[in-house]
Tab-separated table of C-alpha atoms in Angstrom:
chain	number	residue	atom	x	y	z
A	1	PRO	CA	-30.061	11.637	5.002
A	2	ALA	CA	-30.577	7.901	4.811
A	3	ARG	CA	-26.871	7.256	4.072
A	4	ILE	CA	-25.735	9.223	7.184
A	5	ILE	CA	-28.070	6.966	9.322
A	6	ALA	CA	-26.581	3.938	7.258
A	7	ALA	CA	-23.075	4.710	7.983
A	8	GLY	CA	-23.171	6.428	11.188
A	9	LEU	CA	-25.743	4.797	13.140
A	10	LEU	CA	-25.543	1.342	12.090
A	11	PRO	CA	-21.870	0.735	11.920
A	12	GLY	CA	-22.144	-2.983	12.099
A	13	VAL	CA	-24.391	-3.465	9.392
A	14	THR	CA	-22.016	-1.272	7.331
A	15	ARG	CA	-19.120	-3.140	8.066
A	16	SER	CA	-21.076	-6.230	7.118
A	17	VAL	CA	-22.221	-5.045	4.040
A	18	THR	CA	-18.795	-3.691	2.905
A	19	ALA	CA	-17.310	-6.824	4.125
A	20	HIS	CA	-19.574	-8.707	1.533
A	21	VAL	CA	-18.562	-6.524	-1.219
A	22	PHE	CA	-15.031	-5.961	-0.744
A	23	ASP	CA	-13.426	-8.423	1.520
A	24	ALA	CA	-15.039	-11.474	0.254
A	25	PRO	CA	-13.736	-13.847	-2.747
A	26	MET	CA	-14.897	-13.094	-6.169
A	27	THR	CA	-17.493	-16.146	-6.201
A	28	HIS	CA	-18.939	-14.764	-3.117
A	29	ARG	CA	-19.339	-11.191	-4.657
A	30	LEU	CA	-21.098	-12.795	-7.752
A	31	ILE	CA	-23.229	-14.569	-5.528
A	32	VAL	CA	-24.155	-11.458	-3.557
A	33	LEU	CA	-24.680	-9.744	-6.841
A	34	GLY	CA	-26.967	-12.356	-8.279
A	35	LEU	CA	-28.968	-12.548	-4.859
A	36	GLY	CA	-29.481	-8.745	-5.286
A	37	LEU	CA	-30.411	-8.874	-8.842
A	38	CYS	CA	-33.058	-11.783	-8.030
A	39	THR	CA	-34.419	-10.124	-5.157
A	40	LEU	CA	-34.906	-6.812	-7.284
A	41	THR	CA	-36.603	-8.568	-9.905
A	42	LEU	CA	-38.450	-11.489	-8.555
A	43	THR	CA	-39.834	-9.925	-5.592
A	44	PRO	CA	-42.433	-7.611	-7.423
A	45	ILE	CA	-43.209	-10.645	-9.653
A	46	THR	CA	-44.016	-12.964	-6.771
A	47	VAL	CA	-46.107	-10.204	-4.819
A	48	LEU	CA	-47.985	-9.700	-8.078
A	49	LEU	CA	-48.717	-13.491	-8.393
A	50	LEU	CA	-49.569	-13.559	-4.743
A	51	VAL	CA	-52.205	-10.766	-5.013
A	52	LEU	CA	-53.661	-12.595	-8.066
A	53	SER	CA	-54.404	-15.608	-6.145
A	54	PHE	CA	-56.285	-13.607	-3.506
A	55	VAL	CA	-55.267	-16.027	-0.872
A	56	GLY	CA	-51.923	-14.862	-0.591
A	57	ILE	CA	-52.699	-10.914	-0.338
A	58	GLY	CA	-51.649	-11.028	3.393
A	59	ILE	CA	-48.367	-12.505	2.432
A	60	ALA	CA	-48.175	-10.280	-0.412
A	61	LEU	CA	-48.445	-7.228	1.616
A	62	PHE	CA	-45.842	-8.319	4.054
A	63	LEU	CA	-43.385	-9.359	1.351
A	64	ALA	CA	-44.267	-5.865	-0.253
A	65	ALA	CA	-43.439	-4.148	2.938
A	66	LEU	CA	-40.151	-6.062	3.374
A	67	TYR	CA	-39.173	-5.305	-0.262
A	68	PHE	CA	-39.726	-1.472	0.304
A	69	ILE	CA	-37.645	-1.609	3.436
A	70	LEU	CA	-34.869	-3.402	1.749
A	71	ALA	CA	-34.828	-1.314	-1.458
A	72	ILE	CA	-34.713	1.943	0.793
A	73	GLY	CA	-31.846	0.298	2.535
A	74	ALA	CA	-30.237	-0.854	-0.497
A	75	TYR	CA	-30.357	2.632	-1.992
A	76	ALA	CA	-28.839	4.159	1.105
A	77	TYR	CA	-26.091	1.491	1.295
A	78	ALA	CA	-25.125	1.676	-2.440
A	79	GLY	CA	-23.813	5.319	-1.806
A	80	VAL	CA	-21.966	3.776	1.173
A	81	ILE	CA	-20.470	1.120	-1.111
A	82	VAL	CA	-19.182	3.570	-3.461
A	83	GLY	CA	-17.766	5.733	-0.839
A	84	THR	CA	-15.943	2.950	0.791
A	85	TRP	CA	-14.602	2.061	-2.709
A	86	ILE	CA	-13.266	5.689	-3.425
A	87	VAL	CA	-11.748	5.983	0.335
A	88	ARG	CA	-9.928	2.546	-0.028
A	89	ARG	CA	-8.602	3.515	-3.477
A	90	THR	CA	-7.591	7.036	-2.709
A	91	ARG	CA	-6.856	7.277	1.023
A	92	LYS	CA	-6.065	3.338	2.207
A	93	ARG	CA	-8.497	3.785	4.925
A	94	GLY	CA	-10.675	0.654	6.036
A	95	THR	CA	-13.037	2.745	8.463
A	96	VAL	CA	-16.237	4.105	6.842
A	97	TYR	CA	-17.499	7.397	7.963
A	98	TRP	CA	-20.844	8.786	7.452
A	99	TYR	CA	-19.238	11.397	4.998
A	100	ASP	CA	-17.912	8.659	3.031
A	101	GLY	CA	-21.638	7.427	2.264
A	102	VAL	CA	-22.785	10.985	1.439
A	103	PHE	CA	-19.731	11.312	-0.949
A	104	GLY	CA	-20.215	7.823	-2.607
A	105	MET	CA	-23.852	8.711	-3.204
A	106	PHE	CA	-23.120	12.051	-4.728
A	107	PHE	CA	-20.209	10.239	-7.142
A	108	LEU	CA	-22.873	7.317	-7.871
A	109	LEU	CA	-25.467	10.036	-8.943
A	110	LEU	CA	-22.905	11.566	-11.283
A	111	ILE	CA	-22.032	7.990	-12.749
A	112	ALA	CA	-25.840	7.471	-13.343
A	113	LEU	CA	-25.940	10.415	-15.574
A	114	ILE	CA	-23.345	8.762	-18.005
A	115	PRO	CA	-25.601	7.387	-21.030
A	116	PHE	CA	-25.913	3.774	-21.242
A	117	LEU	CA	-23.210	2.686	-18.963
A	118	GLY	CA	-24.440	5.011	-15.910
A	119	PRO	CA	-27.865	3.186	-15.229
A	120	VAL	CA	-26.171	-0.209	-15.489
A	121	LEU	CA	-23.466	0.599	-12.966
A	122	PHE	CA	-26.211	2.389	-10.881
A	123	VAL	CA	-28.348	-0.812	-10.668
A	124	ALA	CA	-25.435	-3.115	-10.166
A	125	MET	CA	-24.510	-0.975	-6.985
A	126	ILE	CA	-28.116	-1.194	-5.969
A	127	ALA	CA	-27.986	-4.726	-6.441
A	128	PHE	CA	-24.847	-5.348	-4.618
A	129	ALA	CA	-26.392	-3.477	-1.832
A	130	GLU	CA	-29.631	-5.319	-1.709
A	131	GLY	CA	-27.997	-8.729	-2.049
A	132	ALA	CA	-25.637	-8.041	0.966
A	133	LEU	CA	-28.815	-6.806	2.968
A	134	ALA	CA	-30.760	-9.879	1.957
A	135	LEU	CA	-28.010	-11.893	3.066
A	136	ILE	CA	-27.609	-10.260	6.176
A	137	LEU	CA	-31.301	-10.430	6.889
A	138	PHE	CA	-31.165	-14.119	6.107
A	139	ARG	CA	-28.396	-14.725	8.389
A	140	ALA	CA	-30.034	-12.734	11.129
A	141	ILE	CA	-33.395	-14.703	10.816
A	142	PHE	CA	-31.880	-18.284	10.256
A	143	PRO	CA	-28.431	-18.260	12.098
A	144	SER	CA	-28.092	-22.145	12.503
A	145	GLN	CA	-28.925	-22.493	8.751
A	146	SER	CA	-26.680	-19.857	7.541
A	147	LYS	CA	-23.312	-21.585	9.169
A	148	GLU	CA	-23.797	-24.509	6.855
A	149	HIS	CA	-24.612	-22.120	3.911
A	150	LEU	CA	-22.640	-21.737	0.841
A	151	LEU	CA	-21.886	-17.965	1.672
A	152	SER	CA	-20.360	-18.738	5.213
């Protein structure tokens, strides 16, 4: 259900996520992947350190809620990314439909079953989606600063 909502009801975000992953230069893609990996790994550590400081519990709760929402979105958009990649390779179509996301998630879950390589590819797709969503969120919150940013 999340993939249907992601691709069908939020077409602007879907176009932006797929543009960050497919239409950007390779350096931009690597930065998005690195941003996603850092977001996936460093945010829980930061939340833990903030909770341990006792003063930062409120910030930690806010950051944990934002991380949870971003993780759910990344999981949904990982399927959209895979579905878009398959559609672009096989049908030469640039438009993303809701069933592309469903098919992409099914294919991604099949890939995840491959020993050793499957989980790595699964986490990489989640990291791509998480990095793209984090970048979109940053640009939405700080529109004036993102124009001068490296990833404009």
